[in-house]
Coordinates of C-alpha atoms in Angstrom, one line a residue:
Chain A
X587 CA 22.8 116.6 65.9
X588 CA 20.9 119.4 64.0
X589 CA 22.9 118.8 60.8
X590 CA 21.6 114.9 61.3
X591 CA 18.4 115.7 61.7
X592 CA 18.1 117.8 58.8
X593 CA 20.1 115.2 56.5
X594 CA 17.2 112.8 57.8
X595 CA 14.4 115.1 57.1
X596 CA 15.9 115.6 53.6
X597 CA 16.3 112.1 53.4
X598 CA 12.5 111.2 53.9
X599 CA 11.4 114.0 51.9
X600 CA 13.4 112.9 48.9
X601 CA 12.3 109.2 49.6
X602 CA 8.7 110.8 49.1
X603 CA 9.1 112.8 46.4
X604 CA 10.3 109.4 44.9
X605 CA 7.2 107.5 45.7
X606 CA 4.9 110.0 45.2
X607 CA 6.6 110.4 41.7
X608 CA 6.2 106.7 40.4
X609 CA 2.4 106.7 41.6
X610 CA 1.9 109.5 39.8
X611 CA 3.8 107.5 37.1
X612 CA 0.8 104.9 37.6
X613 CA -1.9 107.8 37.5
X614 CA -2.0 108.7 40.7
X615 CA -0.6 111.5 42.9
X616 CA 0.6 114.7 41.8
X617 CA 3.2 116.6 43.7
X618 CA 2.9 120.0 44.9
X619 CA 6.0 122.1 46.7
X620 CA 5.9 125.0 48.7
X621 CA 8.2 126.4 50.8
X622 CA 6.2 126.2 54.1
X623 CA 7.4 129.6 56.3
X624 CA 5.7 131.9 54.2
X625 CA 2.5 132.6 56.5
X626 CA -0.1 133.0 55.8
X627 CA 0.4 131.9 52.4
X628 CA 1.6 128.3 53.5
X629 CA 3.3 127.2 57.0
X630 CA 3.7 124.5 59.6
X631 CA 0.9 124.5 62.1
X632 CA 1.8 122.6 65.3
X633 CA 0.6 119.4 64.5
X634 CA 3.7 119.8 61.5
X635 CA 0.9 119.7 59.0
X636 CA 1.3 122.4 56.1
X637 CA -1.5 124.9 56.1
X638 CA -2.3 128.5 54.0
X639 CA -4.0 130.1 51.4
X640 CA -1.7 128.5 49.1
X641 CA -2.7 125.2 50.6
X642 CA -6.1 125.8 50.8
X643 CA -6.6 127.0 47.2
X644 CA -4.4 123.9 45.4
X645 CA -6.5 122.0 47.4
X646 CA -9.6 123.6 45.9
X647 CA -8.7 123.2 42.5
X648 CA -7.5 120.0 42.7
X649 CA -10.7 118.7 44.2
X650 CA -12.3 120.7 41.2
X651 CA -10.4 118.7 38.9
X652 CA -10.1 115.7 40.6
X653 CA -6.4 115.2 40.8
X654 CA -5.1 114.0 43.9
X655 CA -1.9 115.9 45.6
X656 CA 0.9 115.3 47.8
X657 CA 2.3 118.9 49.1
X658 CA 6.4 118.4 49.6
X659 CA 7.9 121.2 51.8
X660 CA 10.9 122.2 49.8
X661 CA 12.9 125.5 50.9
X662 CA 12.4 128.0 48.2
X663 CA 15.8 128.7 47.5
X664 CA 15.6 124.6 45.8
X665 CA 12.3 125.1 44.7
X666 CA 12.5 125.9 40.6
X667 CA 15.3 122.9 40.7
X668 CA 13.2 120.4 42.0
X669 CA 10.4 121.3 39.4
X670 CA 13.1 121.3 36.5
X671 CA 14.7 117.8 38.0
X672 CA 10.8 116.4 38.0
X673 CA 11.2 115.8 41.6
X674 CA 7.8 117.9 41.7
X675 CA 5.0 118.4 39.1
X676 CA 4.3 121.7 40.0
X677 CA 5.2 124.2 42.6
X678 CA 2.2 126.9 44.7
X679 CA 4.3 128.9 47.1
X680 CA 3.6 132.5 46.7
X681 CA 5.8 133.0 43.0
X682 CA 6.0 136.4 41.8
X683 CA 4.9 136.0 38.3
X684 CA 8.0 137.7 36.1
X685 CA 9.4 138.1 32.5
X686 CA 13.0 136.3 33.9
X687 CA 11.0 133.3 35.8
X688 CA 8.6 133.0 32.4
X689 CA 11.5 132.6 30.5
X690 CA 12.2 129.1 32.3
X691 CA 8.7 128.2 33.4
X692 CA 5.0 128.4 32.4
X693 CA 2.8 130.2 34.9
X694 CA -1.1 129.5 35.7
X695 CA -3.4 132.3 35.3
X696 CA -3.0 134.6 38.5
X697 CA -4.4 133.6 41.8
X698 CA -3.3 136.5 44.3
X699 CA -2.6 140.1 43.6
X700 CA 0.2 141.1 45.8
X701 CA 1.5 144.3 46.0
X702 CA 3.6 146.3 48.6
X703 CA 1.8 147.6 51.8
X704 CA 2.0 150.0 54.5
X705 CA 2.3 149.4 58.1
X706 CA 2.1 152.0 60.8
X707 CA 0.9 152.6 64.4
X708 CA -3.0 153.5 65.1
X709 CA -2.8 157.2 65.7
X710 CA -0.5 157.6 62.3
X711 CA -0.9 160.2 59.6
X712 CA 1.3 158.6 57.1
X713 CA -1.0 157.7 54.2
X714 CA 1.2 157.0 51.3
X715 CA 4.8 156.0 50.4
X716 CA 5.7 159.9 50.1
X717 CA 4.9 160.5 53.7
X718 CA 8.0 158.7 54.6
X719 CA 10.5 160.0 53.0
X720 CA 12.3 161.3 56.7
X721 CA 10.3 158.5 58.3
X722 CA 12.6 155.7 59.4
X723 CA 11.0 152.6 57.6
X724 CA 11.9 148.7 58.5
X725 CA 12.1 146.1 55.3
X726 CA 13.1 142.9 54.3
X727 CA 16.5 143.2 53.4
X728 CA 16.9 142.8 49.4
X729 CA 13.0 143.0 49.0
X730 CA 10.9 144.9 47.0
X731 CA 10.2 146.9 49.9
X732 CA 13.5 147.6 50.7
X733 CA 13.8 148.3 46.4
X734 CA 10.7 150.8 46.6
X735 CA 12.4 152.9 49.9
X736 CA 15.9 152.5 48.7
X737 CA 14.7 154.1 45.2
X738 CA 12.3 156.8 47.2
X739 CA 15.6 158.2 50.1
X740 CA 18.8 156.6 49.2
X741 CA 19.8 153.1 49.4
X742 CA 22.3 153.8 51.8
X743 CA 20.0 156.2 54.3
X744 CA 20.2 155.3 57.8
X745 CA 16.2 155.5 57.4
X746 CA 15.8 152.5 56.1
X747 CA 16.2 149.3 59.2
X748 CA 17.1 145.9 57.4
X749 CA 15.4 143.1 58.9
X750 CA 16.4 139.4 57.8
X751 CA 11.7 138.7 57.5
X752 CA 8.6 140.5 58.2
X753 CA 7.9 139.4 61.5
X754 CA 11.2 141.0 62.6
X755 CA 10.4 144.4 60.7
X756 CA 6.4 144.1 62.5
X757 CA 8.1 143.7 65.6
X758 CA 10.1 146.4 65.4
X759 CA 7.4 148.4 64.4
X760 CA 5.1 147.5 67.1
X761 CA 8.5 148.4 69.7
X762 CA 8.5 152.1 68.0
X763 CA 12.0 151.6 66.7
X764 CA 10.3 152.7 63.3
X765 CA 7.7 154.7 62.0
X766 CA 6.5 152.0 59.7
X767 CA 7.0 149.0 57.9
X768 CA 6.8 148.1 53.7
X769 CA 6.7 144.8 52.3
X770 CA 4.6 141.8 51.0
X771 CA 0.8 143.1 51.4
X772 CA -0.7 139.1 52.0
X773 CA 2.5 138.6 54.7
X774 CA 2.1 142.2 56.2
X775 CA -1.5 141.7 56.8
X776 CA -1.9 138.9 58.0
X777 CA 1.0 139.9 61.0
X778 CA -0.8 143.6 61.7
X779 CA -3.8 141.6 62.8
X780 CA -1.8 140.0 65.4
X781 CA -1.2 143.8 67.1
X782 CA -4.0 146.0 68.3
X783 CA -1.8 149.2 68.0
X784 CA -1.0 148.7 64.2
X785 CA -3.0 149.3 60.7
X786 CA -2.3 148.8 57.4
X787 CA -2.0 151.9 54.6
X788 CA -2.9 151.2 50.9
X789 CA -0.7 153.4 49.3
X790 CA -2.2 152.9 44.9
X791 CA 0.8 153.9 43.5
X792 CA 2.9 150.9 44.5
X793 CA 3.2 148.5 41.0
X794 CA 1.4 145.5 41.0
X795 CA 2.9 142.2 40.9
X796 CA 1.3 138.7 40.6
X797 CA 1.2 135.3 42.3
X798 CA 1.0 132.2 39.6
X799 CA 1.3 128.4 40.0
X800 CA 4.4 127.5 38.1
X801 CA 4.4 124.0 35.8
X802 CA 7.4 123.3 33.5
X803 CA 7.8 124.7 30.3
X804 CA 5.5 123.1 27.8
X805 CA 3.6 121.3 30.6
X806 CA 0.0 123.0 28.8
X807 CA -1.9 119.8 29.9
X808 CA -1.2 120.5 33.8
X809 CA -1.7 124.6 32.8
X810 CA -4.9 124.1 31.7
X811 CA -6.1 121.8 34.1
X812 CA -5.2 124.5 37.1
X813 CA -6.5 127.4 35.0
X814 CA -9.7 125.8 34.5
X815 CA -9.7 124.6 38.4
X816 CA -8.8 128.2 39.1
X817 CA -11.4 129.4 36.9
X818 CA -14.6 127.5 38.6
X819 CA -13.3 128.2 42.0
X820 CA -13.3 131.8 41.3
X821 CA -16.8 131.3 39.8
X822 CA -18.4 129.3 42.6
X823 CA -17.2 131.5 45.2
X824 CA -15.0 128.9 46.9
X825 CA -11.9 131.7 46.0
X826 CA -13.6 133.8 48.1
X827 CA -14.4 131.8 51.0
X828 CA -10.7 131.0 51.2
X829 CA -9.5 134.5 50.8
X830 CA -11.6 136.0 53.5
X831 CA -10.5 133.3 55.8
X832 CA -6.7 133.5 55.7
X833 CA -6.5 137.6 55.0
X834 CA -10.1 138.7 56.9
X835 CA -11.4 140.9 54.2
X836 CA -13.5 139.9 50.7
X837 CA -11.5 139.7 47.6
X838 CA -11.7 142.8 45.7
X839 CA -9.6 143.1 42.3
X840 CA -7.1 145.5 42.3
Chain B
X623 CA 34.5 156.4 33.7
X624 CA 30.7 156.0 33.7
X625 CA 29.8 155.3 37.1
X626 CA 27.4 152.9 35.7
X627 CA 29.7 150.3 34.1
X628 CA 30.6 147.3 36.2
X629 CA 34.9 147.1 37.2
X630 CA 35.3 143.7 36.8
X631 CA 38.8 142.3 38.4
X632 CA 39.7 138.8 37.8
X633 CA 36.3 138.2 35.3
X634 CA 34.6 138.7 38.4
X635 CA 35.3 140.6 41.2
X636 CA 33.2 143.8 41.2
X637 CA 34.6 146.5 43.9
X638 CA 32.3 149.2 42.2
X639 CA 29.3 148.1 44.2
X640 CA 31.9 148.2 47.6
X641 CA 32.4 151.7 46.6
X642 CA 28.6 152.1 45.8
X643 CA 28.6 151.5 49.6
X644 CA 31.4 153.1 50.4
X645 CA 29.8 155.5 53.0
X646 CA 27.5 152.5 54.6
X647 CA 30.7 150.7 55.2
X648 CA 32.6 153.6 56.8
X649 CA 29.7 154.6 58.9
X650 CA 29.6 150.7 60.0
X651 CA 33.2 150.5 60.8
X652 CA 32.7 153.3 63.1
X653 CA 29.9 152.0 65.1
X654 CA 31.6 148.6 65.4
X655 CA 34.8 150.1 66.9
X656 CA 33.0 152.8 69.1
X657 CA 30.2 149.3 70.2
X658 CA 33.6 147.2 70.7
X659 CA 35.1 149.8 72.9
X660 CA 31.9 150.5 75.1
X661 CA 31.4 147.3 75.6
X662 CA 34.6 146.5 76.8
X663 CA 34.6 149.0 79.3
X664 CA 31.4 148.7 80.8
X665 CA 32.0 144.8 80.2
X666 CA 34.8 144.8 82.8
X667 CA 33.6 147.1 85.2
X668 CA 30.6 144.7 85.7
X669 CA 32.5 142.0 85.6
X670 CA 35.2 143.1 88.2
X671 CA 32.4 143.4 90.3
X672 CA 30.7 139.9 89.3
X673 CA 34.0 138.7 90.0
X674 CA 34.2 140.0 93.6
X675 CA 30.6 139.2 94.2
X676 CA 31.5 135.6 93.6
X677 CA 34.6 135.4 95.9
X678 CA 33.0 137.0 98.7
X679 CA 33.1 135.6 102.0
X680 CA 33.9 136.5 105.9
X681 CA 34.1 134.6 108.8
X682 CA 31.3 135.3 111.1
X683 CA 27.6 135.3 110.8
X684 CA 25.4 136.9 109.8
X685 CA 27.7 138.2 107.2
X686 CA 28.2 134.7 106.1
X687 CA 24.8 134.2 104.7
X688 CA 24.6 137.6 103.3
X689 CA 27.8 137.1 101.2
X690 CA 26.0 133.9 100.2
X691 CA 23.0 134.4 99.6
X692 CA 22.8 138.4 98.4
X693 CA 26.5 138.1 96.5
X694 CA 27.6 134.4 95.9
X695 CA 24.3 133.0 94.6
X696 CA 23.2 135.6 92.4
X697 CA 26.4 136.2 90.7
X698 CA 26.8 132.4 90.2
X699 CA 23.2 132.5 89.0
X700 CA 24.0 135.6 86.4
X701 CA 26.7 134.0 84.5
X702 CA 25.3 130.8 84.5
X703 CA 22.7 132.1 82.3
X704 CA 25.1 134.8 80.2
X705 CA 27.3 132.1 79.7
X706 CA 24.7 129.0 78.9
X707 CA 22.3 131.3 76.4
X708 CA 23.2 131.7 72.9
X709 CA 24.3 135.2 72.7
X710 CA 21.9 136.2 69.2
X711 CA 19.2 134.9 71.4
X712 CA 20.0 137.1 74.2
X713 CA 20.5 140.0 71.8
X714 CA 16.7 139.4 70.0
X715 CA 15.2 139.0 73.7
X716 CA 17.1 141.9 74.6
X717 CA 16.0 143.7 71.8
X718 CA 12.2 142.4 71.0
X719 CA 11.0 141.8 74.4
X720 CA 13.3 143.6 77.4
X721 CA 13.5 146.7 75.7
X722 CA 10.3 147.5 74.7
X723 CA 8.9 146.7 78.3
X724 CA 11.3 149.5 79.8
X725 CA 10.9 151.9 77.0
X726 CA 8.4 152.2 75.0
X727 CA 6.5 155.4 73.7
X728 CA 2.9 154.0 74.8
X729 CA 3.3 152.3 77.5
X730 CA 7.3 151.9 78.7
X731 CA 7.8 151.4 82.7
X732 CA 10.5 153.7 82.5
X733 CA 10.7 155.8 79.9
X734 CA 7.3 156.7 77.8
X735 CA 5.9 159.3 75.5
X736 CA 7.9 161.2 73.0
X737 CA 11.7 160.7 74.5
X738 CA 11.0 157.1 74.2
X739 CA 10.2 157.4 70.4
X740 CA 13.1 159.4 69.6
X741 CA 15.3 157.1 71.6
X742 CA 14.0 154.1 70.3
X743 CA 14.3 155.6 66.9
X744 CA 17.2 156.5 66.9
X745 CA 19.4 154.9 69.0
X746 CA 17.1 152.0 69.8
X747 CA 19.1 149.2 68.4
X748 CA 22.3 150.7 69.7
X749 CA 21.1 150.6 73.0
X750 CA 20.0 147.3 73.1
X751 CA 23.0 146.2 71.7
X752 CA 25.4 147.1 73.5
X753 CA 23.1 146.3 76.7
X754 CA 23.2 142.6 75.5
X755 CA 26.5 142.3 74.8
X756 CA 28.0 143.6 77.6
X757 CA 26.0 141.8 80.0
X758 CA 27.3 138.6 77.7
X759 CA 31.1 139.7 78.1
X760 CA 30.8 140.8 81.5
X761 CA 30.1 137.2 82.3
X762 CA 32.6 135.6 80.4
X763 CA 35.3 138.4 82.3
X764 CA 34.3 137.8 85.5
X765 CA 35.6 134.4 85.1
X766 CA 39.0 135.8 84.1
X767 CA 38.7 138.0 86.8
X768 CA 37.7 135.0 88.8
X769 CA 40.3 133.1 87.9
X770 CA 43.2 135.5 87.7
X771 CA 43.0 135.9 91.3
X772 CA 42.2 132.9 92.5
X773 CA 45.3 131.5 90.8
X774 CA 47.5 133.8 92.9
X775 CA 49.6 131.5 95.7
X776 CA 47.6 131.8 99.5
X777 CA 51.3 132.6 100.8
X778 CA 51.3 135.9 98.6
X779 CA 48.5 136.8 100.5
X780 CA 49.5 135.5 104.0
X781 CA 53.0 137.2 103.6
X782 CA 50.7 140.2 102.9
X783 CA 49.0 140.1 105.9
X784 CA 52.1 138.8 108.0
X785 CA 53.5 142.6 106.8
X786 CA 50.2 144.3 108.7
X787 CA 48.8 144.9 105.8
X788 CA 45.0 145.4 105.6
X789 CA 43.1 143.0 103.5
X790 CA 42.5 145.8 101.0
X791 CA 46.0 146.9 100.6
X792 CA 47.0 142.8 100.7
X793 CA 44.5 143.1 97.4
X794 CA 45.9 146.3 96.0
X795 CA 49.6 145.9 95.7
X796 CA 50.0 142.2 96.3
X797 CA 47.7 139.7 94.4
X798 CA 45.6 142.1 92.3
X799 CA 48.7 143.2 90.4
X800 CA 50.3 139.9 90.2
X801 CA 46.7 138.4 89.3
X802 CA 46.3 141.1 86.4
X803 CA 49.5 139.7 84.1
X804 CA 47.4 136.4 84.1
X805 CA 44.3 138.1 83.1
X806 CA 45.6 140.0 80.4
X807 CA 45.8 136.7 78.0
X808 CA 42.6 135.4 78.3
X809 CA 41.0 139.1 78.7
X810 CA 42.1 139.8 75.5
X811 CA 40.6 136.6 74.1
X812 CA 37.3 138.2 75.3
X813 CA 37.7 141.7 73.6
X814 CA 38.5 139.9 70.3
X815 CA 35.5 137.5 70.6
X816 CA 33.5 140.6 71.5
X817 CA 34.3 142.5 68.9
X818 CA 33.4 140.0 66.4
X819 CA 30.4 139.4 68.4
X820 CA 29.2 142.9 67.0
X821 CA 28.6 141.8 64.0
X822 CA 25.6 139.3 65.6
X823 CA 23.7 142.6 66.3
X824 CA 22.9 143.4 62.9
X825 CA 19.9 140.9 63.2
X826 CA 18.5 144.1 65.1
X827 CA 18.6 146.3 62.4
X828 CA 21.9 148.2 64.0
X829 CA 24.2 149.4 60.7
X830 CA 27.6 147.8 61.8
X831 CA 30.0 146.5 59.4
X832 CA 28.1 143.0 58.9
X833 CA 24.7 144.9 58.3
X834 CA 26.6 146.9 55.4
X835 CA 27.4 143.9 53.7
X836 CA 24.7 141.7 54.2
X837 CA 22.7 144.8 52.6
X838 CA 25.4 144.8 49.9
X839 CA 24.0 140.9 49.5
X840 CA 20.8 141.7 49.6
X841 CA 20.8 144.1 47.0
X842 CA 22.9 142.2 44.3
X843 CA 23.0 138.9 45.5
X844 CA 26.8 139.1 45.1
X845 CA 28.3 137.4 48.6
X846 CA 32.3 137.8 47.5
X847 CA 32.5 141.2 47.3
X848 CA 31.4 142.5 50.5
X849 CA 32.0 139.2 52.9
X850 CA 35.2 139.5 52.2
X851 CA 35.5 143.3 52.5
X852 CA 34.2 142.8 56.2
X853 CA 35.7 139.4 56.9
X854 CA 39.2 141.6 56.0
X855 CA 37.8 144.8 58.1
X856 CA 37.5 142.7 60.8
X857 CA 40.6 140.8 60.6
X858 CA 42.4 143.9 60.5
X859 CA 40.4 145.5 64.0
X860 CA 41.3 142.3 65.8
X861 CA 44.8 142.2 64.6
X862 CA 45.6 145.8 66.1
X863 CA 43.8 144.6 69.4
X864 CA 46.4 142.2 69.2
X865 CA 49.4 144.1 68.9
X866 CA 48.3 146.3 71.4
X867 CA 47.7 143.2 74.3
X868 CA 51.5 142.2 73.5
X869 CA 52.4 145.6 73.8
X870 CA 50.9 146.2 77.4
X871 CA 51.8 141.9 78.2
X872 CA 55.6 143.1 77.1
X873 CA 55.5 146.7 79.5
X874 CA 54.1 144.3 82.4
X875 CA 57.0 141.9 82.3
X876 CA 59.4 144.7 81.8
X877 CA 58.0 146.3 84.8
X878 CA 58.3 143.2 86.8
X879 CA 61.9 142.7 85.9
X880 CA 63.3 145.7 87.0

């Protein structure tokens, strides 16, 4: 029953994709995927409508630039294969800019500085990533997080707790099965403020990483178009606006 | 060798990064075997009782409506929902919500403070583990238990009594050990199930064997190399199970023969 229903969903999202590709064919539509379970960057909201700062700011630029947009939720395990196979024109959903991924696409200028972060109860002194070295720690399994503790106590230490995402590794947190939590700082954020007892630690030292829009390789008209978009929203504030709304603080460069 | 350089078998098997993780996978074998074991235990114990809770009955009120209502119902009502509840869900609820309302270092309603920390810390996935899964197997045994004794002949039981036996020795030497050679099949369809059940609780965070290698996954985004490794693990674990059911099924029926 489940399998159907997924072969049907797939089904009408490819028989979009398809439309929405020959409008665009006739100077219409573009189309946008994201991988919608990424919160707060983009997600179903219960009326099944996709919604997140990703969302909110390819919505900004496009109405900058006037293009119109059709967002596609595509799991983001297909996601660079749908963009090479033209299925979509371009893809927002929280990319980590990198030398292996520029080899195959073209990246935007960046529009999110993401970088590891810190979660820990209230009444914590932790206040960087060397306080927990004989802390036990939940991550993502195979994330950076998990990369940055595995390198700092051992990959195989019984400190670190896998968790399959980060609300599973917040969760634990918040049932004191850990001393804290690393991963993704939008993702992390954005689930702290959903517990009282928790707060979030800054630690500087953690390398910075980048989200971009990706376009196909040599796609410099549709580049430019979302850099200049990306550009006038910064510069009219409308970034802002959006920021503080989905992660409750200003935007301050790192 | 450098211990850097990749073994390659076949083009592309790598068992370096299996012995990378040599000491993950050990220390995960051990928890599922000692989790397996616990489990079972404790598993039939409760469900022995579950069992007996479910065939209880007398003949006179008010003892009628207490069997009913205090052992019958509830029982009936307790496996019903072990048995109709995914077990991974009953393992996160276990974990994620149960748990942390009983013990919790700020505000636990058993346990609070400091021991719950440590506890929680450091053997908190354990705990809820093993919590969830035997109340999931017990379930699933007391309907062997169930069964096993409720598929023994009523004249057993009435040339039992027709000796002077007392309803508990009737139980005892007569249909319990009769009823236990049935069991032992299906029973040890249960510990086999359970013990790959184990592997469900690394969703918790608990290191078992399938924790080991979906960390090996994780890590290099190989999937060969260490599903394999555990899928063999565990092949092996429920194989000696095995041979040691036939061994106690063939004692039983050489007992009974002689």
């Amino acid at each position: 029953m489940w399998n159907k229903k997924f072969a049907l969903a797939i089904g009408a999202a490819a028989v979009s994709v398809l439309a929405a590709g020959a409008a665009q064919a006739q100077g219409r539509d573009l189309v946008v995927a994201s991988s919608a379970t990424y919160a707060p960057f983009a997600f179903e909201n219960k009326d099944k409508q996709i919604v997140g700062f990703d969302i909110d700011i390819v919505n900004a630029i496009a109405k900058q630039q006037g293009m119109k947009l059709r967002i596609v939720n595509t799991p983001f395990s297909s996601i660079f294969a749908s963009l090479n196979n033209g299925d979509v024109d371009f893809v927002i959903s929280g990319v980590t800019i990198n030398d292996k991924r520029k080899q195959s696409f073209d990246f935007s200028e960046p529009y999110f500085d993401a970088r590891q972060l810190i979660a820990v109860p209230k009444d914590s002194t932790v206040a960087s990533l060397k306080d927990l070295k004989d802390k036990k720690v939940s991550v993502v399994s195979g994330s950076t997080g998990d990369d940055v503790m595995s390198r700092e106590v051992g990959k195989t230490s019984g400190n670190i707790r896998r968790f399959e995402s980060t609300p599973l590794i917040i969760s634990e947190l918040a049932a004191g099965g850990v001393d804290a939590a690393i991963g993704d700082n939008g993702v992390i954020a954005y689930r702290v403020t959903q517990y009282p007892t928790l707060k979030t630690v800054d630690d500087a030292s953690f390398p910075k990483e980048h989200f971009g829009i990706v376009v196909r390789k040599g796609d410099k008209a549709l580049q430019d178009k979302i850099n200049a978009g990306l550009a006038a929203i910064r510069a009219d504030g409308s970034y802002n606006v959006i920021y503080k709304k989905w992660f409750n603080q200003d935007y301050k460069p790192q | 060798m450098d211990n850097n350089t990749p073994v390659e078998w076949f083009g592309w098997f790598r068992p370096d990064i299996l012995v990378e993780y040599k000491q993950m996978f050990w220390q995960g074998a051990m928890i599922t075997v000692g989790m397996t074991v616990a489990c079972i235990i404790m598993g039939c114990a409760l469900g022995l009782m579950l069992a007996l809770a479910r065939l209880a009955d007398t003949r006179h009120q008010p003892w009628k409506a207490v069997c009913k209502y205090l052992l019958r119902w509830p029982s009936t009502a307790y496996v019903s929902f072990f048995r109709g509840t995914p077990l991974f869900v009953q393992i996160l609820l276990m974990h994620f919500a149960v748990m942390p309302l009983f013990v919790h270092p700020v505000n636990g309603l058993f346990i609070s403070g400091d021991l719950a920390r440590t506890l929680k810390q450091d053997h908190g996935a354990l705990m809820s583990g093993v919590v969830a899964l035997t109340l999931n197997s017990a379930a699933y045994i007391s309907e062997v238990f169930r069964a096993g004794i409720q598929s023994i002949a009523i004249g057993q039981k009435q040339a039992g009594m027709s000796l002077g036996m007392t309803h508990g020795q009737m139980m005892r030497y007569v249909v319990i050990p009769q009823a236990f050679r049935r069991m032992l099949p299906p029973l040890g369809n249960n510990m086999i199930s359970l013990l790959k059940d184990t592997s469900l609780v690394s969703a918790i965070g608990l290191a078992e064997m399938a924790y080991a290698a979906r960390t090996v996954a994780g890590a290099y985004g190989r999937y060969w190399e260490p599903y394999l490794a555990v899928a063999l693990a565990y092949w092996l674990m429920t194989f000696m199970l095995t041979l040691g059911l036939r061994a106690l099924e063939n004692h039983l029926a050489r007992a009974d023969r002689s």
